[in-house]
Coordinates of N, CA and C in Angstrom, one line a residue:
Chain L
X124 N -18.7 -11.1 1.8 CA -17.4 -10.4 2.0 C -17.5 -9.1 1.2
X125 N -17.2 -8.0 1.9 CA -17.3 -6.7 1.1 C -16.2 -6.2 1.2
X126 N -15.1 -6.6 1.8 CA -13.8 -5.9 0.8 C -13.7 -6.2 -0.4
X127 N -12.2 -5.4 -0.7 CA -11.8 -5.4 -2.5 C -11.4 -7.1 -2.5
X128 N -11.7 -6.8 -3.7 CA -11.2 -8.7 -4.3 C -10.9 -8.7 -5.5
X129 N -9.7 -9.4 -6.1 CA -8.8 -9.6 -7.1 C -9.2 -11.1 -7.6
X130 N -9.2 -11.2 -9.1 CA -8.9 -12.5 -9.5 C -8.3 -12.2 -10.6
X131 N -7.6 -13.5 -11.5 CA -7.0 -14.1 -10.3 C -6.4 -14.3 -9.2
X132 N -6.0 -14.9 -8.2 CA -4.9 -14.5 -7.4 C -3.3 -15.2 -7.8
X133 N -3.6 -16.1 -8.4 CA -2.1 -16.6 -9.4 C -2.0 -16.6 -10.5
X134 N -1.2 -16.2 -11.3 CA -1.1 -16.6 -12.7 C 0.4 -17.0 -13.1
X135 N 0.1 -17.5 -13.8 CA 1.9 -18.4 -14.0 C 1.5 -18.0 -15.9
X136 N 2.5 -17.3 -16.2 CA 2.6 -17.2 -18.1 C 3.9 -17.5 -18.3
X137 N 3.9 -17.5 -19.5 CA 4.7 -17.7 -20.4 C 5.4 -16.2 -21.1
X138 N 6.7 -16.0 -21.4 CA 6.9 -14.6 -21.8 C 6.6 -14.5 -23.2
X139 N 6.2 -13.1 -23.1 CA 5.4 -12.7 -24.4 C 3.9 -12.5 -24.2
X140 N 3.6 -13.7 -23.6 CA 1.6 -14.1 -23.5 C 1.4 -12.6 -23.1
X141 N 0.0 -12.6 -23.2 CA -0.6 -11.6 -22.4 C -1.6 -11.8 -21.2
X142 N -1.7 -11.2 -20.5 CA -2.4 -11.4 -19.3 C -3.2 -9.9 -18.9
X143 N -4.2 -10.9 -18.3 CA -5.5 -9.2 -18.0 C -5.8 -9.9 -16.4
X144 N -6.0 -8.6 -15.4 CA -6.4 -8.7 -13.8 C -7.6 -8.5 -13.6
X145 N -8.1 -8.7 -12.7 CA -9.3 -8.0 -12.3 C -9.7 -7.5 -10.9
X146 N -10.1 -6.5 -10.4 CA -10.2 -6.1 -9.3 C -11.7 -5.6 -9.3
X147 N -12.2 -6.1 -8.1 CA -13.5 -5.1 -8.0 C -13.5 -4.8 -6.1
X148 N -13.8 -3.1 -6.2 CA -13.1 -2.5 -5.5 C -14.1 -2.8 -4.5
X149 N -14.3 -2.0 -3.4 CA -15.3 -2.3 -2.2 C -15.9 -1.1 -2.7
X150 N -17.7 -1.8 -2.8 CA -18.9 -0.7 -3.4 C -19.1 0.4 -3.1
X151 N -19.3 1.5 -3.8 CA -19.0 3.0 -4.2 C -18.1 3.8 -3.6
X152 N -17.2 2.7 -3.8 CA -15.6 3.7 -3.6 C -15.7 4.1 -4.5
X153 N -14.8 5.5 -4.8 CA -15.3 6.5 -5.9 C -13.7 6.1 -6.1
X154 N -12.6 6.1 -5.5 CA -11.2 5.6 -6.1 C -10.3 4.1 -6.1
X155 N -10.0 3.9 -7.2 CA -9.2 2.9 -7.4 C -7.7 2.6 -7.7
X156 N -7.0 2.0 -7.2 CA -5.5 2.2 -7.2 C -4.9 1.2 -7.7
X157 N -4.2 0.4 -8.9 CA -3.2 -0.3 -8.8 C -1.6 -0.1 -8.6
X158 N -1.4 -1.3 -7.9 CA 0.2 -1.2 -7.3 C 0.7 -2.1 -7.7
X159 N 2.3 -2.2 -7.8 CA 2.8 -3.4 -8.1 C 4.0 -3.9 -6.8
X160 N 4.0 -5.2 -6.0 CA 5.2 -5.1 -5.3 C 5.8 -6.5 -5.3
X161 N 7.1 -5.9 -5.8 CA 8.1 -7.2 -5.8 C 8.7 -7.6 -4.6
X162 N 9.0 -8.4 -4.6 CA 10.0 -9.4 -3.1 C 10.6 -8.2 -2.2
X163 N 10.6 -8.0 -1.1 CA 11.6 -7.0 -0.3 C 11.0 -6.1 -0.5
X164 N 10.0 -5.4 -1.4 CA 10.0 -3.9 -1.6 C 8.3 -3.6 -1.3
X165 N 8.3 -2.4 -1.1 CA 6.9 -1.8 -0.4 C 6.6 -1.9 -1.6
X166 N 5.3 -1.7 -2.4 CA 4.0 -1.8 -2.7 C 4.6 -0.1 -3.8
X167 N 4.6 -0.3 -5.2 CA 4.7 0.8 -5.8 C 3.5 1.5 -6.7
X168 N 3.3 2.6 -6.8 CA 2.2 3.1 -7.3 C 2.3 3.2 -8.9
X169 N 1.4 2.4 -9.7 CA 1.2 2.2 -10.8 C 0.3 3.0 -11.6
X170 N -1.1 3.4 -11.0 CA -2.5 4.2 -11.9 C -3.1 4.4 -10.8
X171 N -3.8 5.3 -11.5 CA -5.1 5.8 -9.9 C -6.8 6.1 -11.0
X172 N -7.7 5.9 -11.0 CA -9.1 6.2 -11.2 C -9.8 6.7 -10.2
X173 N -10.6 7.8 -10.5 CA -11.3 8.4 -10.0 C -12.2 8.1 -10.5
X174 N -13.7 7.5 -10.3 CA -15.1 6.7 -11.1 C -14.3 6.3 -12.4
X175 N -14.6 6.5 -13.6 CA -14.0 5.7 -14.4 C -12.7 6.4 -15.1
X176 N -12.5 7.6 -14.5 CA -11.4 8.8 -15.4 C -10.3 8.0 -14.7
X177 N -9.3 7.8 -15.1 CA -8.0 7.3 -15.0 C -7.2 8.9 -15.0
X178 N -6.3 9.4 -14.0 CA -6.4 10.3 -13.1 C -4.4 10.3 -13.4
X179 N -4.1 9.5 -13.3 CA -2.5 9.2 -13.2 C -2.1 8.2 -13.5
X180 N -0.6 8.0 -14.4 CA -0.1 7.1 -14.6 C 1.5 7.4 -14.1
X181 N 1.7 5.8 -13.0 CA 3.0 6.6 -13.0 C 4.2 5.8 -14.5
X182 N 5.3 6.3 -14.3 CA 6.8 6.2 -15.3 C 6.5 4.5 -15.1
X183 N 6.2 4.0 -14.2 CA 6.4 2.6 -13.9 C 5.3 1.8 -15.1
X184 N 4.4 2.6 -15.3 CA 3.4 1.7 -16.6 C 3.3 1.8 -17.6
X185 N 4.5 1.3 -18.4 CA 5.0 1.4 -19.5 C 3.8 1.0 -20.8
X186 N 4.5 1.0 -22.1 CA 3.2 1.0 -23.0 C 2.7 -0.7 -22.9
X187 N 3.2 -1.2 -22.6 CA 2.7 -2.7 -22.5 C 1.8 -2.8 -21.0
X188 N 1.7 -1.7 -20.4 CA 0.5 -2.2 -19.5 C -0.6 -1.1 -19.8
X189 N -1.9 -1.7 -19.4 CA -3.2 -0.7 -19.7 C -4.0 -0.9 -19.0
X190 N -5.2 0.0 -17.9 CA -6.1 -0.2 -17.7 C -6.6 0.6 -17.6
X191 N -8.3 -0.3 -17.0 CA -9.5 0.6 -17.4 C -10.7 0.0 -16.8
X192 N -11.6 1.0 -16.3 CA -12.5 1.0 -15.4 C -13.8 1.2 -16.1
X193 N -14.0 0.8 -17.4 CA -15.2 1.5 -17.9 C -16.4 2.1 -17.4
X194 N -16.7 1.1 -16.5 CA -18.1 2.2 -15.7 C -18.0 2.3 -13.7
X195 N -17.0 2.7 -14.1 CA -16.2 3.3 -12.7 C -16.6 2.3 -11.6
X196 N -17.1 1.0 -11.8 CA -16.9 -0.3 -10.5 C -15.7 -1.1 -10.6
X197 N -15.6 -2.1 -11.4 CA -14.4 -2.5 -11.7 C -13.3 -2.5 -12.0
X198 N -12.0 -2.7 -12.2 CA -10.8 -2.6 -13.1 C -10.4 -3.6 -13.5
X199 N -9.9 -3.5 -14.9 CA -9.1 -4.4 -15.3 C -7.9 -3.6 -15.6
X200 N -6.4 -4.3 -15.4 CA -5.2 -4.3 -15.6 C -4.4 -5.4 -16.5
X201 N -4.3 -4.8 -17.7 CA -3.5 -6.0 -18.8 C -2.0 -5.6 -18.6
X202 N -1.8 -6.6 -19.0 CA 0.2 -6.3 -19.5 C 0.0 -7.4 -20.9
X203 N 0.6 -6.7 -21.7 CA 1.0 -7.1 -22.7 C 2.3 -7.7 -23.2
X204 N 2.6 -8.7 -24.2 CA 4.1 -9.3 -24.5 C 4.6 -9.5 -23.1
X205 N 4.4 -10.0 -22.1 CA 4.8 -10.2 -21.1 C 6.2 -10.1 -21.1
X206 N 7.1 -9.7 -19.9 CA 8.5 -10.0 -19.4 C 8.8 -10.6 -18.5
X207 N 10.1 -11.4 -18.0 CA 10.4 -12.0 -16.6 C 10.7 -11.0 -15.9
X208 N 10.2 -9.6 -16.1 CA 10.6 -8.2 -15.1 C 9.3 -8.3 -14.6
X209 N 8.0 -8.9 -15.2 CA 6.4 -8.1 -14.5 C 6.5 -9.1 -13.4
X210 N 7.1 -9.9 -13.2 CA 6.6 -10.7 -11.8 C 6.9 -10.1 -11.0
X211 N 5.4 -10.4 -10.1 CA 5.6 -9.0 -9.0 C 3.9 -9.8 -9.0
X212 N 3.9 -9.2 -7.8 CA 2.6 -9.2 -7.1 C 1.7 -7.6 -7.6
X213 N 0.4 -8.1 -8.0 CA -0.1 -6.8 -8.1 C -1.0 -6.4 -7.5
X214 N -1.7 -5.5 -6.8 CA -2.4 -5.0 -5.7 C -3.5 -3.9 -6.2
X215 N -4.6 -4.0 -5.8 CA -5.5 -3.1 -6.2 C -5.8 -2.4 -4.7
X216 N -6.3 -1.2 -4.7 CA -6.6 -0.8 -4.0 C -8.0 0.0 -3.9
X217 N -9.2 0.3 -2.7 CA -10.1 1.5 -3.6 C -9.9 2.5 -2.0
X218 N -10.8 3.8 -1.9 CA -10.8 4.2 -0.9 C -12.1 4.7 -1.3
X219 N -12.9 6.0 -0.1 CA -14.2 5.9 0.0 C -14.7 6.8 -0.7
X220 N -13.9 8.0 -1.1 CA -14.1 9.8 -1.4 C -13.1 9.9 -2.0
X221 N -14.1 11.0 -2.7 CA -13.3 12.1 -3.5 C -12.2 13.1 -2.7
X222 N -11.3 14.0 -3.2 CA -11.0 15.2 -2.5 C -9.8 14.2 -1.8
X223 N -9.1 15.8 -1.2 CA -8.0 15.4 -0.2 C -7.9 15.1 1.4
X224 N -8.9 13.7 1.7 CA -9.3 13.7 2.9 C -8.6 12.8 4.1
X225 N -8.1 12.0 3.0 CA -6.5 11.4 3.6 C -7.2 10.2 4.0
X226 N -8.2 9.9 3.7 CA -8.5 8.5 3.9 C -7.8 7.1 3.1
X227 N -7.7 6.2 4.3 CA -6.7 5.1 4.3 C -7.2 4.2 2.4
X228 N -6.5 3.6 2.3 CA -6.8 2.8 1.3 C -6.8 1.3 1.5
X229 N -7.7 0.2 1.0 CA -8.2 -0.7 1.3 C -7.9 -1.5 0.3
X230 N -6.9 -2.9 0.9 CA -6.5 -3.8 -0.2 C -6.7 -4.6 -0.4
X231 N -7.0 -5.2 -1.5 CA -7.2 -6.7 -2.2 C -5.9 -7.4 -1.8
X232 N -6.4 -8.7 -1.7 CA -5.0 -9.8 -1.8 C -4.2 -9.9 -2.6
X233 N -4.7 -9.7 -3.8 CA -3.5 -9.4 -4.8 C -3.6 -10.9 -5.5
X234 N -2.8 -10.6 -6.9 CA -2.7 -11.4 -8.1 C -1.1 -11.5 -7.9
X235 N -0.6 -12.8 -7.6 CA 0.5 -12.7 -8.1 C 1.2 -13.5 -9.3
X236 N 1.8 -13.2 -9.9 CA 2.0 -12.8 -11.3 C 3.6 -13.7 -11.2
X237 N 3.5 -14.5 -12.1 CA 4.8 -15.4 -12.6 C 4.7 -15.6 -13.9
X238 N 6.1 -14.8 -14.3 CA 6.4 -15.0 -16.1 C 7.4 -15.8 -16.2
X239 N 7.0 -17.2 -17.2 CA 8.3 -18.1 -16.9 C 9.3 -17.6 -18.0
Chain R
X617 N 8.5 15.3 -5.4 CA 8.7 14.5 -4.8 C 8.7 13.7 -3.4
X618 N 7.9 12.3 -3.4 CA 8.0 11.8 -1.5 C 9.1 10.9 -1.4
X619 N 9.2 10.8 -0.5 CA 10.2 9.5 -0.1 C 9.5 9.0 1.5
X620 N 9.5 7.9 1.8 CA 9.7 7.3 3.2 C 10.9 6.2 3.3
X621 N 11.5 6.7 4.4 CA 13.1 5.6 5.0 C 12.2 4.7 6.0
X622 N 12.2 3.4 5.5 CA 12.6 2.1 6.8 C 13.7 2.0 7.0
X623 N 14.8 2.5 7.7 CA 16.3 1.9 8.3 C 15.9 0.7 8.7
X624 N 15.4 0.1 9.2 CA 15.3 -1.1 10.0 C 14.8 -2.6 8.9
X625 N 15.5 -3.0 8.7 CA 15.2 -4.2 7.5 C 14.4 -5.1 8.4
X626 N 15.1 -5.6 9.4 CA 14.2 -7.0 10.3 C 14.3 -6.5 11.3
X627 N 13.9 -7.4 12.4 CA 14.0 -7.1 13.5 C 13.0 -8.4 14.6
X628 N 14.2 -8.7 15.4 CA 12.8 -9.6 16.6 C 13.0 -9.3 17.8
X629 N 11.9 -10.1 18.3 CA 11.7 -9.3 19.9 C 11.0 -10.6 19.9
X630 N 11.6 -10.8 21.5 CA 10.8 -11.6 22.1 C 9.2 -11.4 22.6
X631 N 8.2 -12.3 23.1 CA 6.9 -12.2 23.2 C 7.1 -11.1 24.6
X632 N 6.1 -9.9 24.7 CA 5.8 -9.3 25.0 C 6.2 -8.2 25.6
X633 N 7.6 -7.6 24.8 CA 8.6 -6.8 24.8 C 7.7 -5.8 23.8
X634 N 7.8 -4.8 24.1 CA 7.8 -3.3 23.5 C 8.6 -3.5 21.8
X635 N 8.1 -2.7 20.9 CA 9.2 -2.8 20.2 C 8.8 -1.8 18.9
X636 N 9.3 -0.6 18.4 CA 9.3 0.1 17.7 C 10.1 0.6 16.6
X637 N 8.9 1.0 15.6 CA 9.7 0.5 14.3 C 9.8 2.4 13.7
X638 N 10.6 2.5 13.0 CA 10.8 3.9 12.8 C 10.7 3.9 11.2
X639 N 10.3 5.3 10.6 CA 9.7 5.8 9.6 C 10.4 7.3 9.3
X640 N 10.8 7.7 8.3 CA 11.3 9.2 8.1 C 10.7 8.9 6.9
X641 N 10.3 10.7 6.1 CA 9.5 11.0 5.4 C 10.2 12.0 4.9
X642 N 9.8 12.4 4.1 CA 10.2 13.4 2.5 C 9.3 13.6 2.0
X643 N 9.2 15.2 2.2 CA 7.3 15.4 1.0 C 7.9 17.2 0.9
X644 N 7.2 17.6 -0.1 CA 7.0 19.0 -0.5 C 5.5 19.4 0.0
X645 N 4.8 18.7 0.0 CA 3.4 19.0 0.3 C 3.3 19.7 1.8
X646 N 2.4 20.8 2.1 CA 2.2 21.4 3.1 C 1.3 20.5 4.0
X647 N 0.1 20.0 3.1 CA -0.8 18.8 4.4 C -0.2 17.3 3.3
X648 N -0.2 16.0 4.4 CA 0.5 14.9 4.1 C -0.9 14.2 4.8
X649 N -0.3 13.2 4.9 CA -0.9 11.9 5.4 C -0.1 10.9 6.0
X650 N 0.2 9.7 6.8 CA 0.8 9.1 7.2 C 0.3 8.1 7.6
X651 N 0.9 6.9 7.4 CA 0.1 5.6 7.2 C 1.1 4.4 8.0
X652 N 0.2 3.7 8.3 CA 1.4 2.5 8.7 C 0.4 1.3 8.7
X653 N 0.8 0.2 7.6 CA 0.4 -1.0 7.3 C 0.9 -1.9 7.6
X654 N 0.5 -3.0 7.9 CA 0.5 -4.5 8.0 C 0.5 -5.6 6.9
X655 N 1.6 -6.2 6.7 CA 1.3 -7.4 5.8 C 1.7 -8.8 6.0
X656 N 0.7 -9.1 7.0 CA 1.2 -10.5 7.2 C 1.0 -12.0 6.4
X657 N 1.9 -12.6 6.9 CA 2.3 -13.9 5.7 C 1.3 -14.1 4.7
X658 N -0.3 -14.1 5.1 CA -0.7 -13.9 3.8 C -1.0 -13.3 2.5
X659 N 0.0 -11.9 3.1 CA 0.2 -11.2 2.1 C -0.7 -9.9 1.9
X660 N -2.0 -9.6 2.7 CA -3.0 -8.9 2.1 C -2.0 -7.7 3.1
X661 N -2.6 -6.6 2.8 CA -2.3 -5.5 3.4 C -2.9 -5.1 4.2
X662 N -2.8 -4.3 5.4 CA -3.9 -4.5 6.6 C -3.6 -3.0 6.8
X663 N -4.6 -1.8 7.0 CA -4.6 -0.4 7.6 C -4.2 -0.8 9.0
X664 N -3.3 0.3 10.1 CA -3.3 0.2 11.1 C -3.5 1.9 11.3
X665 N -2.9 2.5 11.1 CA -3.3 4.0 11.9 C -3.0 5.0 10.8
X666 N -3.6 6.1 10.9 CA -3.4 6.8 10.1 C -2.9 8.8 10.7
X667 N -2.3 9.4 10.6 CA -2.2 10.3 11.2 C -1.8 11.7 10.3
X668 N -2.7 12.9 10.1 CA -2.7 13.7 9.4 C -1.7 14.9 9.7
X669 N -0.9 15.6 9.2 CA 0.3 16.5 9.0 C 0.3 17.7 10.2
X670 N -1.1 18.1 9.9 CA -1.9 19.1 10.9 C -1.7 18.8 12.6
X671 N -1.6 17.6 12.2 CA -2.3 17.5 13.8 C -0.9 15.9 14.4
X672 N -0.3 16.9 15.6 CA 0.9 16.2 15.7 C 0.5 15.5 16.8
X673 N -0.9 15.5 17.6 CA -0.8 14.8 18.8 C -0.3 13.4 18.7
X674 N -0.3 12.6 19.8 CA 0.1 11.6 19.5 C -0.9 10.6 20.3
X675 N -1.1 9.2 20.0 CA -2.4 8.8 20.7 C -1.6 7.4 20.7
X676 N -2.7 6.6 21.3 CA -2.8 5.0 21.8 C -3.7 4.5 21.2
X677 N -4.0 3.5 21.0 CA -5.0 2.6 20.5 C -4.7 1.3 20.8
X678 N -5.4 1.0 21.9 CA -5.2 -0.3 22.3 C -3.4 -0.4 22.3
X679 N -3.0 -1.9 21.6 CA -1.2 -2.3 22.1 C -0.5 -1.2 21.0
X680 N -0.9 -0.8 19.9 CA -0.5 0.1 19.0 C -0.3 1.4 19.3
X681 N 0.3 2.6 19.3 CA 0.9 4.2 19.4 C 1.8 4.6 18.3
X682 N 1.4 5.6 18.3 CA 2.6 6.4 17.3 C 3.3 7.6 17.7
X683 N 4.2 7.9 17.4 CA 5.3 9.4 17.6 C 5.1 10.2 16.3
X684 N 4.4 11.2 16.2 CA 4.9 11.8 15.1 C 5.4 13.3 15.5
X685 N 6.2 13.3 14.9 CA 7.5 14.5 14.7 C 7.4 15.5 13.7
X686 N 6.9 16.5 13.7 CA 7.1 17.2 11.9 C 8.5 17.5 12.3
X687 N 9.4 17.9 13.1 CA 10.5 18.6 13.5 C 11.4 17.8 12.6
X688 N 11.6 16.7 12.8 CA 12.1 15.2 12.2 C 12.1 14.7 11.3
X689 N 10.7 15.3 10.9 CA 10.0 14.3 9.6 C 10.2 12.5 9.7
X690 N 9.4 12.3 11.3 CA 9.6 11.2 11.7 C 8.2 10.5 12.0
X691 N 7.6 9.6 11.8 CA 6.2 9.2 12.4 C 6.6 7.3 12.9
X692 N 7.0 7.4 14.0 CA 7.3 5.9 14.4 C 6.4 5.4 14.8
X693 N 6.2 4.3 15.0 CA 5.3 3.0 15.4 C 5.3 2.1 16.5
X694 N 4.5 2.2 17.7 CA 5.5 1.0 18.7 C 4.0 0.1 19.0
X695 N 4.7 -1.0 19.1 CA 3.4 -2.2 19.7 C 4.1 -2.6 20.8
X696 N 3.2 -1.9 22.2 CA 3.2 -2.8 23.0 C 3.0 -3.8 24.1
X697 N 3.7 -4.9 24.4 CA 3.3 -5.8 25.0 C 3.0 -7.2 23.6
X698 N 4.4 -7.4 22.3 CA 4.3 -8.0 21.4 C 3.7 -9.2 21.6
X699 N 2.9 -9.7 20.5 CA 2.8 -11.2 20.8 C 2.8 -12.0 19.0
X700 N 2.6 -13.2 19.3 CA 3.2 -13.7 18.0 C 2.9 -13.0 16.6
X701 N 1.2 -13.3 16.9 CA 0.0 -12.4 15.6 C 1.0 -11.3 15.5
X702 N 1.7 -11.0 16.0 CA 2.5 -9.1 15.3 C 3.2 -9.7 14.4
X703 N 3.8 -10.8 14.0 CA 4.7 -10.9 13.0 C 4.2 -10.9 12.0
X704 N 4.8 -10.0 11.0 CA 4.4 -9.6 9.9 C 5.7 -8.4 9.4
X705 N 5.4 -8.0 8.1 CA 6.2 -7.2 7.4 C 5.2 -5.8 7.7
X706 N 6.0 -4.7 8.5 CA 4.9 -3.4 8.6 C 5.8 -2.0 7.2
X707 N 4.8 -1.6 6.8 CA 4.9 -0.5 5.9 C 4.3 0.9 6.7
X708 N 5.4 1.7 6.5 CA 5.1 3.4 6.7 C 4.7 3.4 5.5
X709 N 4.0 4.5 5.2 CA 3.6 5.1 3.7 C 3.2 6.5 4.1
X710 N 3.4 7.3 3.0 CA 3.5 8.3 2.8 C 2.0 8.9 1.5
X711 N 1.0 9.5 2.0 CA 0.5 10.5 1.0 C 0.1 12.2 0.9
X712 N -0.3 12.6 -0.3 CA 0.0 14.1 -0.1 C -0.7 14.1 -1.4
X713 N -1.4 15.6 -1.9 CA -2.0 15.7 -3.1 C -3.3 15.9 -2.8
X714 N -4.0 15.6 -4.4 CA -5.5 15.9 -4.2 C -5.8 14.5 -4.4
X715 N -5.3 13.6 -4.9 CA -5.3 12.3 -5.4 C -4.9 11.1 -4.6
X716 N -4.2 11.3 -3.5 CA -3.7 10.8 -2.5 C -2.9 9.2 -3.1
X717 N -2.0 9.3 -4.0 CA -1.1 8.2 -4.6 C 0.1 8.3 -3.1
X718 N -0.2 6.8 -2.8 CA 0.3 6.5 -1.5 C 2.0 6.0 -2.1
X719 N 3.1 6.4 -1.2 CA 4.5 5.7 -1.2 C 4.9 5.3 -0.2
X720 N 5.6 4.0 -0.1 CA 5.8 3.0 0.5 C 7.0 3.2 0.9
X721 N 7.5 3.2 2.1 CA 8.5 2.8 2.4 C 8.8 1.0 1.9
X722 N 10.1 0.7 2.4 CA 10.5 -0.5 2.0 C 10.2 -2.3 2.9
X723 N 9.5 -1.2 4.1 CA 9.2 -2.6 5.4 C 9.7 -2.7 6.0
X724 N 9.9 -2.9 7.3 CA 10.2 -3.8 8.2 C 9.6 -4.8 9.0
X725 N 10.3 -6.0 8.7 CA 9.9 -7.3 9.4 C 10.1 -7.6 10.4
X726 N 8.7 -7.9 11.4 CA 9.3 -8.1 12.6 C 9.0 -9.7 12.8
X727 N 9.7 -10.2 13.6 CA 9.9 -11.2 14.2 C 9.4 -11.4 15.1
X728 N 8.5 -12.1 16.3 CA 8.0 -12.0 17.6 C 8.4 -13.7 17.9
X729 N 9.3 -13.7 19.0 CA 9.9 -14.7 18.8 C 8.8 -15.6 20.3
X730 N 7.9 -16.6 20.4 CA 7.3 -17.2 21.6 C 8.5 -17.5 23.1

């Protein structure tokens, strides 16, 4: 299989705990996208990487989330101190190029995320 | 700032009725992007078409077409000749930039009733 792939795909915590994601994107996508989407709602834009530079963060990824791509294949996505607000499904995304070429983006199944 | 409107929360249609889902958009950006995804019950997200700012023609693909409008700032979606496999939750999305951070409209679910 060469699409993007996430693991876990469940996680069930405890609040407070911490939790780390993983995403590895489909090979040499040069971009990588995490999203986060709750019940009812479209899919919100969380960070973007470009090889390993981390490019944007939106208002939505507060100091208790962090990630990072060290050598521009992978991502990992932590939340820290967890809350019963992070449940939410999280979504990676990668696409193929650089530049503004308007190419689609390609999704993993997603982690979904339960803070009891 | 973008925005994309789903007015349409759900929606069903019987098996193999026409049936279109509508999208308005909000962007500052001169060139955009326009997207419309798929997410059925298992959840993953699925690309269906993609249609760039420039270029307003409007095409077919197989049971799938789109309308796009810059006039309107409208890019609708129609499948036709529905059949069950359509039911799923579909997403407009919206991108623009050098970065292309995509925004979601909120979905609409369609129903495809046998």
């Amino acid at each position: 299989d060469t699409g993007v792939s996430q693991d876990p795909r469940h996680k069930i915590t405890k609040r407070g705990q911490n939790v780390t994601f993983r995403c590895d994107p489909i090979s040499e996508h040069n971009r990588l996208y995490w999203y986060r989407q709750t019940l009812g709602q479209g899919p919100e834009f969380l960070t973007y990487f470009q090889n390993e530079a981390q490019l944007e963060k939106s208002r939505l990824l507060s100091d208790r989330f962090s990630a990072e791509r060290p050598k521009g294949s992978f991502s990992t996505l932590e939340i820290q101190r967890t809350e019963q607000g992070d449940s939410a499904m999280y979504l990676c995304a990668s696409s193929p190029r650089p530049g503004p070429t308007g190419d689609e983006q390609f999704f993993g199944p997603g982690t979904r995320l339960t803070v009891l | 700032a973008q925005k994309v409107t789903q007015a349409q929360t759900e929606i069903s249609v019987v098996e193999k009725e026409d049936v279109t889902l509508d999208c308005v958009y909000e962007t500052r950006d001169t060139t955009y992007y326009l997207f419309w995804y798929k997410q059925p019950p298992s959840g993953e997200l699925v690309f269906l078409i993609r249609r760039n700012s420039f270029d307003e023609q409007n095409e077919i693909s197989g049971r799938y077409s789109w309308n796009f409008q810059k006039s309107t700032s409208s890019f609708n979606f129609t499948i036709t000749a529905s059949q069950v496999v359509d039911s799923a939750v579909y997403f407009c999305a919206l991108s623009g930039g050098g970065y292309q951070k995509v925004t979601f409209g909120t979905g609409t679910k369609l129903q495809v009733i046998p």
